[in-house]
Amino acid sequence: MAATAELEYESVLCVKPDVNVYRIPPRTSNRGYRASDWKLDHPDWTGRLRVTSKGKTAYIKLEDKVSGELFAQAPVDQYPGIAVETVTDSSRYFVIRIQNGTGRSAFIGIGFVDRGDAFDFNVSLQDHFKWVKQETEISKESQEADTRPKLDLGFKEGQTIKLNIGNMTTKKGGAAKPRVSGSGGLSLLPPPPGGKIAVPPIPPPSSTAIADHVTPPPMVKSSNMSSADILLDLGTPVSASKAPATTDLWGDFSAASSAIPNQTPQQSNWVQF
C-alpha cells in the first residue's frame, strides 16, 4: 500500500489568484449556509487558492500570494459532500472543511470576486470526481471479468462438426464424394429432378423401300443342274415343259432386252452369234 502511495503524483486542477476567507457562525438549522450572514466587506484573510489532486482525493489549498506559504488545506474525498458545500443565496461563496496535521477540523467560508472564478472552481471538482467514478467502474468490471470462468471454445479431442453446403453434406476432415465419370474422363451430371430424357422417334419404314425390296424365291438345289442352268432359271420363268437346249447361250438375253416396252432398240456393232 505504501508503494502505491509513493507512485501517486500530485496534479494541479485549478489556480485562482484572489480568494477571500471568512469566519462563519455555527449553523443553527438544516436549511444550509447563507453568505448574507457573513461580514462580506471585511474578509478575515485574502490569498491564493489552488486545487490539486493526488490519487482519488482532491485538495483545496489556501496559500500566501507572495511566498506561497500554506495557510490552510481542505481534503475532499467526494463532491458534493460535507467537505465542500454551496451557500443558498449566492453562487460565488462556498463553505469548506479545513484540517490540520493533527486531525482537527473547522468550517470556514470562501468567496470569489469574479463569478467566472467560482464557476472554474466548481467545474474542476466535478471533473475530478467524474474521473474517479469512471476509474472505479472500470476496475470493478475488470475484477468481475477475472473471477468469471473462461470459455473454452477450442475443439476437444475427437470432436467434429458438420457443414451444410447446398445439397452436399460433408464432415470436417473427411473427403468429399467423387463424381461419377463416364467414358473419356468427362464428368456426368445427374438429370434434373422430375425431368425425362427425350428419345428421338424411330421413323416408320418407307413403302418405297418395301416395294424395292423383293425377296427372291427359294431355289431348289440339284446336283444335276449346272451353273449355266442356274443363270437361265433366274432370267426366264420356269415353264411346264423344258425347251430344248441350244448352243446359243446369249440369245435369251437378247430376246429379253427387246421385250422391254417404250424403249427404242439400239443398233449395235456387235454381231450376234
PDB file of N, CA and C in Angstrom, residues 60-159:
ATOM      1  N   ILE A  60      -8.038  21.355  -1.513  1.00  0.00           N
ATOM      2  CA  ILE A  60      -8.204  22.797  -1.681  1.00  0.00           C
ATOM      3  C   ILE A  60      -7.178  23.468  -0.766  1.00  0.00           C
ATOM      4  N   LYS A  61      -6.228  24.148  -1.382  1.00  0.00           N
ATOM      5  CA  LYS A  61      -5.124  24.753  -0.621  1.00  0.00           C
ATOM      6  C   LYS A  61      -5.219  26.272  -0.705  1.00  0.00           C
ATOM      7  N   LEU A  62      -5.163  26.904   0.477  1.00  0.00           N
ATOM      8  CA  LEU A  62      -5.144  28.358   0.587  1.00  0.00           C
ATOM      9  C   LEU A  62      -3.705  28.770   0.898  1.00  0.00           C
ATOM     10  N   GLU A  63      -3.107  29.550  -0.015  1.00  0.00           N
ATOM     11  CA  GLU A  63      -1.696  29.887   0.082  1.00  0.00           C
ATOM     12  C   GLU A  63      -1.503  31.403   0.043  1.00  0.00           C
ATOM     13  N   ASP A  64      -0.343  31.824   0.547  1.00  0.00           N
ATOM     14  CA  ASP A  64       0.004  33.241   0.505  1.00  0.00           C
ATOM     15  C   ASP A  64       0.326  33.640  -0.920  1.00  0.00           C
ATOM     16  N   LYS A  65      -0.097  34.855  -1.339  1.00  0.00           N
ATOM     17  CA  LYS A  65       0.096  35.281  -2.721  1.00  0.00           C
ATOM     18  C   LYS A  65       1.564  35.474  -3.066  1.00  0.00           C
ATOM     19  N   VAL A  66       2.352  35.922  -2.112  1.00  0.00           N
ATOM     20  CA  VAL A  66       3.754  36.269  -2.390  1.00  0.00           C
ATOM     21  C   VAL A  66       4.674  35.082  -2.125  1.00  0.00           C
ATOM     22  N   SER A  67       4.635  34.541  -0.928  1.00  0.00           N
ATOM     23  CA  SER A  67       5.564  33.481  -0.526  1.00  0.00           C
ATOM     24  C   SER A  67       5.085  32.091  -0.905  1.00  0.00           C
ATOM     25  N   GLY A  68       3.784  31.900  -1.115  1.00  0.00           N
ATOM     26  CA  GLY A  68       3.245  30.584  -1.397  1.00  0.00           C
ATOM     27  C   GLY A  68       3.121  29.698  -0.179  1.00  0.00           C
ATOM     28  N   GLU A  69       3.279  30.276   1.034  1.00  0.00           N
ATOM     29  CA  GLU A  69       3.158  29.502   2.278  1.00  0.00           C
ATOM     30  C   GLU A  69       1.718  29.034   2.458  1.00  0.00           C
ATOM     31  N   LEU A  70       1.565  27.792   2.914  1.00  0.00           N
ATOM     32  CA  LEU A  70       0.245  27.188   3.083  1.00  0.00           C
ATOM     33  C   LEU A  70      -0.439  27.780   4.320  1.00  0.00           C
ATOM     34  N   PHE A  71      -1.612  28.332   4.124  1.00  0.00           N
ATOM     35  CA  PHE A  71      -2.401  28.878   5.218  1.00  0.00           C
ATOM     36  C   PHE A  71      -3.352  27.814   5.791  1.00  0.00           C
ATOM     37  N   ALA A  72      -4.084  27.114   4.908  1.00  0.00           N
ATOM     38  CA  ALA A  72      -4.997  26.055   5.348  1.00  0.00           C
ATOM     39  C   ALA A  72      -5.212  25.113   4.169  1.00  0.00           C
ATOM     40  N   GLN A  73      -5.645  23.874   4.516  1.00  0.00           N
ATOM     41  CA  GLN A  73      -5.869  22.863   3.475  1.00  0.00           C
ATOM     42  C   GLN A  73      -7.127  22.077   3.809  1.00  0.00           C
ATOM     43  N   ALA A  74      -7.921  21.814   2.758  1.00  0.00           N
ATOM     44  CA  ALA A  74      -9.169  21.067   2.938  1.00  0.00           C
ATOM     45  C   ALA A  74      -9.159  19.865   2.004  1.00  0.00           C
ATOM     46  N   PRO A  75      -8.955  18.630   2.523  1.00  0.00           N
ATOM     47  CA  PRO A  75      -9.036  17.441   1.675  1.00  0.00           C
ATOM     48  C   PRO A  75     -10.495  17.127   1.328  1.00  0.00           C
ATOM     49  N   VAL A  76     -10.716  16.754   0.084  1.00  0.00           N
ATOM     50  CA  VAL A  76     -12.070  16.481  -0.401  1.00  0.00           C
ATOM     51  C   VAL A  76     -12.079  15.049  -0.953  1.00  0.00           C
ATOM     52  N   ASP A  77     -12.899  14.176  -0.377  1.00  0.00           N
ATOM     53  CA  ASP A  77     -12.985  12.792  -0.839  1.00  0.00           C
ATOM     54  C   ASP A  77     -14.214  12.539  -1.721  1.00  0.00           C
ATOM     55  N   GLN A  78     -15.165  13.467  -1.732  1.00  0.00           N
ATOM     56  CA  GLN A  78     -16.311  13.381  -2.637  1.00  0.00           C
ATOM     57  C   GLN A  78     -16.917  14.766  -2.796  1.00  0.00           C
ATOM     58  N   TYR A  79     -17.569  14.966  -3.964  1.00  0.00           N
ATOM     59  CA  TYR A  79     -18.194  16.257  -4.236  1.00  0.00           C
ATOM     60  C   TYR A  79     -19.444  16.035  -5.100  1.00  0.00           C
ATOM     61  N   PRO A  80     -20.576  16.640  -4.728  1.00  0.00           N
ATOM     62  CA  PRO A  80     -20.790  17.428  -3.495  1.00  0.00           C
ATOM     63  C   PRO A  80     -20.792  16.534  -2.253  1.00  0.00           C
ATOM     64  N   GLY A  81     -20.406  17.135  -1.157  1.00  0.00           N
ATOM     65  CA  GLY A  81     -20.321  16.417   0.117  1.00  0.00           C
ATOM     66  C   GLY A  81     -20.113  17.385   1.255  1.00  0.00           C
ATOM     67  N   ILE A  82     -19.767  16.802   2.411  1.00  0.00           N
ATOM     68  CA  ILE A  82     -19.624  17.643   3.602  1.00  0.00           C
ATOM     69  C   ILE A  82     -18.357  18.474   3.555  1.00  0.00           C
ATOM     70  N   ALA A  83     -17.356  18.067   2.739  1.00  0.00           N
ATOM     71  CA  ALA A  83     -16.096  18.804   2.698  1.00  0.00           C
ATOM     72  C   ALA A  83     -16.246  20.127   1.958  1.00  0.00           C
ATOM     73  N   VAL A  84     -17.153  20.202   0.981  1.00  0.00           N
ATOM     74  CA  VAL A  84     -17.394  21.430   0.223  1.00  0.00           C
ATOM     75  C   VAL A  84     -18.903  21.569   0.046  1.00  0.00           C
ATOM     76  N   GLU A  85     -19.451  22.697   0.454  1.00  0.00           N
ATOM     77  CA  GLU A  85     -20.878  22.955   0.323  1.00  0.00           C
ATOM     78  C   GLU A  85     -21.085  24.347  -0.268  1.00  0.00           C
ATOM     79  N   THR A  86     -22.149  24.488  -1.054  1.00  0.00           N
ATOM     80  CA  THR A  86     -22.509  25.796  -1.603  1.00  0.00           C
ATOM     81  C   THR A  86     -23.486  26.479  -0.650  1.00  0.00           C
ATOM     82  N   VAL A  87     -23.535  27.809  -0.746  1.00  0.00           N
ATOM     83  CA  VAL A  87     -24.476  28.563   0.078  1.00  0.00           C
ATOM     84  C   VAL A  87     -25.803  28.668  -0.669  1.00  0.00           C
ATOM     85  N   THR A  88     -26.850  29.022   0.036  1.00  0.00           N
ATOM     86  CA  THR A  88     -28.186  29.042  -0.542  1.00  0.00           C
ATOM     87  C   THR A  88     -28.518  30.350  -1.242  1.00  0.00           C
ATOM     88  N   ASP A  89     -27.744  31.420  -1.011  1.00  0.00           N
ATOM     89  CA  ASP A  89     -28.119  32.722  -1.549  1.00  0.00           C
ATOM     90  C   ASP A  89     -27.110  33.286  -2.549  1.00  0.00           C
ATOM     91  N   SER A  90     -26.076  32.547  -2.952  1.00  0.00           N
ATOM     92  CA  SER A  90     -25.104  33.066  -3.898  1.00  0.00           C
ATOM     93  C   SER A  90     -24.342  31.907  -4.518  1.00  0.00           C
ATOM     94  N   SER A  91     -23.839  32.166  -5.764  1.00  0.00           N
ATOM     95  CA  SER A  91     -23.031  31.153  -6.452  1.00  0.00           C
ATOM     96  C   SER A  91     -21.544  31.443  -6.352  1.00  0.00           C
ATOM     97  N   ARG A  92     -21.143  32.542  -5.676  1.00  0.00           N
ATOM     98  CA  ARG A  92     -19.728  32.911  -5.564  1.00  0.00           C
ATOM     99  C   ARG A  92     -19.110  32.515  -4.223  1.00  0.00           C
ATOM    100  N   TYR A  93     -19.902  31.925  -3.340  1.00  0.00           N
ATOM    101  CA  TYR A  93     -19.426  31.622  -1.989  1.00  0.00           C
ATOM    102  C   TYR A  93     -19.659  30.140  -1.672  1.00  0.00           C
ATOM    103  N   PHE A  94     -18.684  29.597  -0.901  1.00  0.00           N
ATOM    104  CA  PHE A  94     -18.726  28.182  -0.529  1.00  0.00           C
ATOM    105  C   PHE A  94     -18.287  28.042   0.929  1.00  0.00           C
ATOM    106  N   VAL A  95     -18.625  26.907   1.504  1.00  0.00           N
ATOM    107  CA  VAL A  95     -18.179  26.551   2.846  1.00  0.00           C
ATOM    108  C   VAL A  95     -17.326  25.306   2.721  1.00  0.00           C
ATOM    109  N   ILE A  96     -16.054  25.358   3.227  1.00  0.00           N
ATOM    110  CA  ILE A  96     -15.152  24.213   3.134  1.00  0.00           C
ATOM    111  C   ILE A  96     -14.735  23.789   4.546  1.00  0.00           C
ATOM    112  N   ARG A  97     -14.336  22.535   4.671  1.00  0.00           N
ATOM    113  CA  ARG A  97     -13.875  21.989   5.958  1.00  0.00           C
ATOM    114  C   ARG A  97     -12.354  21.830   5.890  1.00  0.00           C
ATOM    115  N   ILE A  98     -11.641  22.631   6.647  1.00  0.00           N
ATOM    116  CA  ILE A  98     -10.181  22.558   6.652  1.00  0.00           C
ATOM    117  C   ILE A  98      -9.728  21.627   7.772  1.00  0.00           C
ATOM    118  N   GLN A  99      -8.548  21.023   7.566  1.00  0.00           N
ATOM    119  CA  GLN A  99      -7.969  20.104   8.550  1.00  0.00           C
ATOM    120  C   GLN A  99      -6.483  20.389   8.678  1.00  0.00           C
ATOM    121  N   ASN A 100      -5.967  20.184   9.915  1.00  0.00           N
ATOM    122  CA  ASN A 100      -4.530  20.326  10.145  1.00  0.00           C
ATOM    123  C   ASN A 100      -3.895  18.934  10.259  1.00  0.00           C
ATOM    124  N   GLY A 101      -2.618  18.913  10.536  1.00  0.00           N
ATOM    125  CA  GLY A 101      -1.904  17.652  10.606  1.00  0.00           C
ATOM    126  C   GLY A 101      -2.326  16.772  11.753  1.00  0.00           C
ATOM    127  N   THR A 102      -2.893  17.333  12.811  1.00  0.00           N
ATOM    128  CA  THR A 102      -3.298  16.560  13.990  1.00  0.00           C
ATOM    129  C   THR A 102      -4.699  15.982  13.857  1.00  0.00           C
ATOM    130  N   GLY A 103      -5.435  16.333  12.797  1.00  0.00           N
ATOM    131  CA  GLY A 103      -6.775  15.797  12.594  1.00  0.00           C
ATOM    132  C   GLY A 103      -7.883  16.730  13.013  1.00  0.00           C
ATOM    133  N   ARG A 104      -7.490  17.923  13.564  1.00  0.00           N
ATOM    134  CA  ARG A 104      -8.517  18.881  13.949  1.00  0.00           C
ATOM    135  C   ARG A 104      -9.095  19.526  12.697  1.00  0.00           C
ATOM    136  N   SER A 105     -10.409  19.835  12.694  1.00  0.00           N
ATOM    137  CA  SER A 105     -11.096  20.396  11.532  1.00  0.00           C
ATOM    138  C   SER A 105     -11.944  21.583  11.950  1.00  0.00           C
ATOM    139  N   ALA A 106     -12.215  22.470  10.960  1.00  0.00           N
ATOM    140  CA  ALA A 106     -13.066  23.633  11.183  1.00  0.00           C
ATOM    141  C   ALA A 106     -13.696  24.016   9.855  1.00  0.00           C
ATOM    142  N   PHE A 107     -14.857  24.670   9.947  1.00  0.00           N
ATOM    143  CA  PHE A 107     -15.575  25.113   8.748  1.00  0.00           C
ATOM    144  C   PHE A 107     -15.359  26.610   8.571  1.00  0.00           C
ATOM    145  N   ILE A 108     -14.930  26.992   7.334  1.00  0.00           N
ATOM    146  CA  ILE A 108     -14.725  28.397   7.008  1.00  0.00           C
ATOM    147  C   ILE A 108     -15.441  28.681   5.688  1.00  0.00           C
ATOM    148  N   GLY A 109     -15.654  29.992   5.454  1.00  0.00           N
ATOM    149  CA  GLY A 109     -16.286  30.413   4.212  1.00  0.00           C
ATOM    150  C   GLY A 109     -15.265  31.029   3.271  1.00  0.00           C
ATOM    151  N   ILE A 110     -15.393  30.739   1.961  1.00  0.00           N
ATOM    152  CA  ILE A 110     -14.537  31.350   0.948  1.00  0.00           C
ATOM    153  C   ILE A 110     -15.434  31.977  -0.104  1.00  0.00           C
ATOM    154  N   GLY A 111     -14.906  33.029  -0.756  1.00  0.00           N
ATOM    155  CA  GLY A 111     -15.681  33.710  -1.788  1.00  0.00           C
ATOM    156  C   GLY A 111     -14.783  34.278  -2.859  1.00  0.00           C
ATOM    157  N   PHE A 112     -15.319  34.376  -4.071  1.00  0.00           N
ATOM    158  CA  PHE A 112     -14.570  34.902  -5.220  1.00  0.00           C
ATOM    159  C   PHE A 112     -15.226  36.197  -5.661  1.00  0.00           C
ATOM    160  N   VAL A 113     -14.366  37.182  -6.041  1.00  0.00           N
ATOM    161  CA  VAL A 113     -14.879  38.447  -6.528  1.00  0.00           C
ATOM    162  C   VAL A 113     -15.500  38.262  -7.910  1.00  0.00           C
ATOM    163  N   ASP A 114     -14.839  37.479  -8.728  1.00  0.00           N
ATOM    164  CA  ASP A 114     -15.332  37.220 -10.086  1.00  0.00           C
ATOM    165  C   ASP A 114     -16.184  35.951 -10.076  1.00  0.00           C
ATOM    166  N   ARG A 115     -17.338  36.034 -10.731  1.00  0.00           N
ATOM    167  CA  ARG A 115     -18.224  34.868 -10.798  1.00  0.00           C
ATOM    168  C   ARG A 115     -17.609  33.741 -11.663  1.00  0.00           C
ATOM    169  N   GLY A 116     -16.805  34.116 -12.684  1.00  0.00           N
ATOM    170  CA  GLY A 116     -16.161  33.110 -13.502  1.00  0.00           C
ATOM    171  C   GLY A 116     -15.172  32.264 -12.726  1.00  0.00           C
ATOM    172  N   ASP A 117     -14.485  32.858 -11.723  1.00  0.00           N
ATOM    173  CA  ASP A 117     -13.561  32.090 -10.890  1.00  0.00           C
ATOM    174  C   ASP A 117     -14.312  31.056 -10.061  1.00  0.00           C
ATOM    175  N   ALA A 118     -15.461  31.436  -9.578  1.00  0.00           N
ATOM    176  CA  ALA A 118     -16.267  30.490  -8.803  1.00  0.00           C
ATOM    177  C   ALA A 118     -16.740  29.331  -9.689  1.00  0.00           C
ATOM    178  N   PHE A 119     -17.074  29.646 -10.953  1.00  0.00           N
ATOM    179  CA  PHE A 119     -17.505  28.590 -11.875  1.00  0.00           C
ATOM    180  C   PHE A 119     -16.354  27.604 -12.168  1.00  0.00           C
ATOM    181  N   ASP A 120     -15.143  28.130 -12.400  1.00  0.00           N
ATOM    182  CA  ASP A 120     -13.998  27.263 -12.667  1.00  0.00           C
ATOM    183  C   ASP A 120     -13.683  26.371 -11.465  1.00  0.00           C
ATOM    184  N   PHE A 121     -13.780  26.914 -10.262  1.00  0.00           N
ATOM    185  CA  PHE A 121     -13.539  26.129  -9.045  1.00  0.00           C
ATOM    186  C   PHE A 121     -14.540  24.972  -8.934  1.00  0.00           C
ATOM    187  N   ASN A 122     -15.774  25.262  -9.215  1.00  0.00           N
ATOM    188  CA  ASN A 122     -16.820  24.232  -9.136  1.00  0.00           C
ATOM    189  C   ASN A 122     -16.599  23.145 -10.183  1.00  0.00           C
ATOM    190  N   VAL A 123     -16.284  23.525 -11.437  1.00  0.00           N
ATOM    191  CA  VAL A 123     -16.117  22.558 -12.525  1.00  0.00           C
ATOM    192  C   VAL A 123     -14.892  21.680 -12.305  1.00  0.00           C
ATOM    193  N   SER A 124     -13.816  22.226 -11.768  1.00  0.00           N
ATOM    194  CA  SER A 124     -12.611  21.431 -11.529  1.00  0.00           C
ATOM    195  C   SER A 124     -12.876  20.295 -10.554  1.00  0.00           C
ATOM    196  N   LEU A 125     -13.654  20.549  -9.532  1.00  0.00           N
ATOM    197  CA  LEU A 125     -14.002  19.487  -8.574  1.00  0.00           C
ATOM    198  C   LEU A 125     -14.948  18.460  -9.221  1.00  0.00           C
ATOM    199  N   GLN A 126     -15.910  18.919 -10.011  1.00  0.00           N
ATOM    200  CA  GLN A 126     -16.831  17.994 -10.666  1.00  0.00           C
ATOM    201  C   GLN A 126     -16.100  17.061 -11.640  1.00  0.00           C
ATOM    202  N   ASP A 127     -15.176  17.603 -12.449  1.00  0.00           N
ATOM    203  CA  ASP A 127     -14.443  16.787 -13.416  1.00  0.00           C
ATOM    204  C   ASP A 127     -13.577  15.740 -12.720  1.00  0.00           C
ATOM    205  N   HIS A 128     -12.958  16.116 -11.614  1.00  0.00           N
ATOM    206  CA  HIS A 128     -12.103  15.157 -10.924  1.00  0.00           C
ATOM    207  C   HIS A 128     -12.901  13.965 -10.406  1.00  0.00           C
ATOM    208  N   PHE A 129     -14.004  14.217  -9.783  1.00  0.00           N
ATOM    209  CA  PHE A 129     -14.768  13.109  -9.203  1.00  0.00           C
ATOM    210  C   PHE A 129     -15.564  12.342 -10.267  1.00  0.00           C
ATOM    211  N   LYS A 130     -15.799  12.961 -11.399  1.00  0.00           N
ATOM    212  CA  LYS A 130     -16.344  12.186 -12.517  1.00  0.00           C
ATOM    213  C   LYS A 130     -15.312  11.172 -13.013  1.00  0.00           C
ATOM    214  N   TRP A 131     -14.069  11.583 -13.073  1.00  0.00           N
ATOM    215  CA  TRP A 131     -12.996  10.659 -13.450  1.00  0.00           C
ATOM    216  C   TRP A 131     -12.829   9.543 -12.411  1.00  0.00           C
ATOM    217  N   VAL A 132     -12.944   9.901 -11.135  1.00  0.00           N
ATOM    218  CA  VAL A 132     -12.843   8.896 -10.067  1.00  0.00           C
ATOM    219  C   VAL A 132     -13.946   7.859 -10.206  1.00  0.00           C
ATOM    220  N   LYS A 133     -15.147   8.275 -10.549  1.00  0.00           N
ATOM    221  CA  LYS A 133     -16.256   7.337 -10.714  1.00  0.00           C
ATOM    222  C   LYS A 133     -16.013   6.391 -11.882  1.00  0.00           C
ATOM    223  N   GLN A 134     -15.499   6.904 -12.997  1.00  0.00           N
ATOM    224  CA  GLN A 134     -15.214   6.054 -14.151  1.00  0.00           C
ATOM    225  C   GLN A 134     -14.117   5.044 -13.839  1.00  0.00           C
ATOM    226  N   GLU A 135     -13.063   5.479 -13.144  1.00  0.00           N
ATOM    227  CA  GLU A 135     -11.989   4.557 -12.784  1.00  0.00           C
ATOM    228  C   GLU A 135     -12.489   3.459 -11.856  1.00  0.00           C
ATOM    229  N   THR A 136     -13.376   3.801 -10.966  1.00  0.00           N
ATOM    230  CA  THR A 136     -13.928   2.801 -10.045  1.00  0.00           C
ATOM    231  C   THR A 136     -14.750   1.761 -10.796  1.00  0.00           C
ATOM    232  N   GLU A 137     -15.560   2.202 -11.745  1.00  0.00           N
ATOM    233  CA  GLU A 137     -16.368   1.256 -12.517  1.00  0.00           C
ATOM    234  C   GLU A 137     -15.493   0.358 -13.392  1.00  0.00           C
ATOM    235  N   ILE A 138     -14.428   0.906 -13.985  1.00  0.00           N
ATOM    236  CA  ILE A 138     -13.557   0.102 -14.835  1.00  0.00           C
ATOM    237  C   ILE A 138     -12.836  -0.963 -14.017  1.00  0.00           C
ATOM    238  N   SER A 139     -12.315  -0.577 -12.859  1.00  0.00           N
ATOM    239  CA  SER A 139     -11.621  -1.556 -12.016  1.00  0.00           C
ATOM    240  C   SER A 139     -12.571  -2.629 -11.499  1.00  0.00           C
ATOM    241  N   LYS A 140     -13.810  -2.247 -11.222  1.00  0.00           N
ATOM    242  CA  LYS A 140     -14.790  -3.227 -10.758  1.00  0.00           C
ATOM    243  C   LYS A 140     -15.125  -4.227 -11.858  1.00  0.00           C
ATOM    244  N   GLU A 141     -15.297  -3.741 -13.103  1.00  0.00           N
ATOM    245  CA  GLU A 141     -15.589  -4.632 -14.222  1.00  0.00           C
ATOM    246  C   GLU A 141     -14.427  -5.578 -14.515  1.00  0.00           C
ATOM    247  N   SER A 142     -13.190  -5.074 -14.382  1.00  0.00           N
ATOM    248  CA  SER A 142     -12.036  -5.940 -14.623  1.00  0.00           C
ATOM    249  C   SER A 142     -11.916  -7.022 -13.570  1.00  0.00           C
ATOM    250  N   GLN A 143     -12.227  -6.699 -12.307  1.00  0.00           N
ATOM    251  CA  GLN A 143     -12.200  -7.710 -11.259  1.00  0.00           C
ATOM    252  C   GLN A 143     -13.275  -8.765 -11.474  1.00  0.00           C
ATOM    253  N   GLU A 144     -14.471  -8.333 -11.909  1.00  0.00           N
ATOM    254  CA  GLU A 144     -15.535  -9.305 -12.179  1.00  0.00           C
ATOM    255  C   GLU A 144     -15.182 -10.198 -13.361  1.00  0.00           C
ATOM    256  N   ALA A 145     -14.494  -9.623 -14.363  1.00  0.00           N
ATOM    257  CA  ALA A 145     -14.098 -10.428 -15.524  1.00  0.00           C
ATOM    258  C   ALA A 145     -13.048 -11.462 -15.153  1.00  0.00           C
ATOM    259  N   ASP A 146     -12.172 -11.137 -14.194  1.00  0.00           N
ATOM    260  CA  ASP A 146     -11.154 -12.090 -13.778  1.00  0.00           C
ATOM    261  C   ASP A 146     -11.754 -13.259 -12.997  1.00  0.00           C
ATOM    262  N   THR A 147     -12.827 -13.000 -12.265  1.00  0.00           N
ATOM    263  CA  THR A 147     -13.438 -14.060 -11.465  1.00  0.00           C
ATOM    264  C   THR A 147     -14.376 -14.950 -12.272  1.00  0.00           C
ATOM    265  N   ARG A 148     -14.812 -14.498 -13.444  1.00  0.00           N
ATOM    266  CA  ARG A 148     -15.713 -15.316 -14.263  1.00  0.00           C
ATOM    267  C   ARG A 148     -14.951 -16.479 -14.889  1.00  0.00           C
ATOM    268  N   PRO A 149     -15.614 -17.618 -15.027  1.00  0.00           N
ATOM    269  CA  PRO A 149     -14.947 -18.747 -15.711  1.00  0.00           C
ATOM    270  C   PRO A 149     -14.744 -18.445 -17.178  1.00  0.00           C
ATOM    271  N   LYS A 150     -13.556 -18.768 -17.660  1.00  0.00           N
ATOM    272  CA  LYS A 150     -13.233 -18.504 -19.052  1.00  0.00           C
ATOM    273  C   LYS A 150     -13.846 -19.565 -19.955  1.00  0.00           C
ATOM    274  N   LEU A 151     -14.358 -19.129 -21.085  1.00  0.00           N
ATOM    275  CA  LEU A 151     -14.977 -20.036 -22.045  1.00  0.00           C
ATOM    276  C   LEU A 151     -13.901 -20.707 -22.885  1.00  0.00           C
ATOM    277  N   ASP A 152     -14.018 -22.034 -22.993  1.00  0.00           N
ATOM    278  CA  ASP A 152     -13.098 -22.805 -23.820  1.00  0.00           C
ATOM    279  C   ASP A 152     -13.796 -23.103 -25.134  1.00  0.00           C
ATOM    280  N   LEU A 153     -13.438 -22.362 -26.187  1.00  0.00           N
ATOM    281  CA  LEU A 153     -14.079 -22.511 -27.494  1.00  0.00           C
ATOM    282  C   LEU A 153     -13.287 -23.409 -28.430  1.00  0.00           C
ATOM    283  N   GLY A 154     -12.241 -24.061 -27.951  1.00  0.00           N
ATOM    284  CA  GLY A 154     -11.449 -24.944 -28.802  1.00  0.00           C
ATOM    285  C   GLY A 154     -12.109 -26.309 -28.963  1.00  0.00           C
ATOM    286  N   PHE A 155     -11.705 -27.033 -29.994  1.00  0.00           N
ATOM    287  CA  PHE A 155     -12.231 -28.372 -30.259  1.00  0.00           C
ATOM    288  C   PHE A 155     -11.587 -29.377 -29.305  1.00  0.00           C
ATOM    289  N   LYS A 156     -12.418 -30.224 -28.740  1.00  0.00           N
ATOM    290  CA  LYS A 156     -11.912 -31.313 -27.920  1.00  0.00           C
ATOM    291  C   LYS A 156     -11.371 -32.418 -28.821  1.00  0.00           C
ATOM    292  N   GLU A 157     -10.649 -33.337 -28.220  1.00  0.00           N
ATOM    293  CA  GLU A 157     -10.067 -34.436 -28.984  1.00  0.00           C
ATOM    294  C   GLU A 157     -11.177 -35.343 -29.516  1.00  0.00           C
ATOM    295  N   GLY A 158     -11.183 -35.537 -30.837  1.00  0.00           N
ATOM    296  CA  GLY A 158     -12.199 -36.376 -31.463  1.00  0.00           C
ATOM    297  C   GLY A 158     -13.490 -35.662 -31.791  1.00  0.00           C
ATOM    298  N   GLN A 159     -13.606 -34.393 -31.475  1.00  0.00           N
ATOM    299  CA  GLN A 159     -14.833 -33.636 -31.747  1.00  0.00           C
ATOM    300  C   GLN A 159     -14.833 -33.140 -33.179  1.00  0.00           C
TER     301      GLN A 159
END
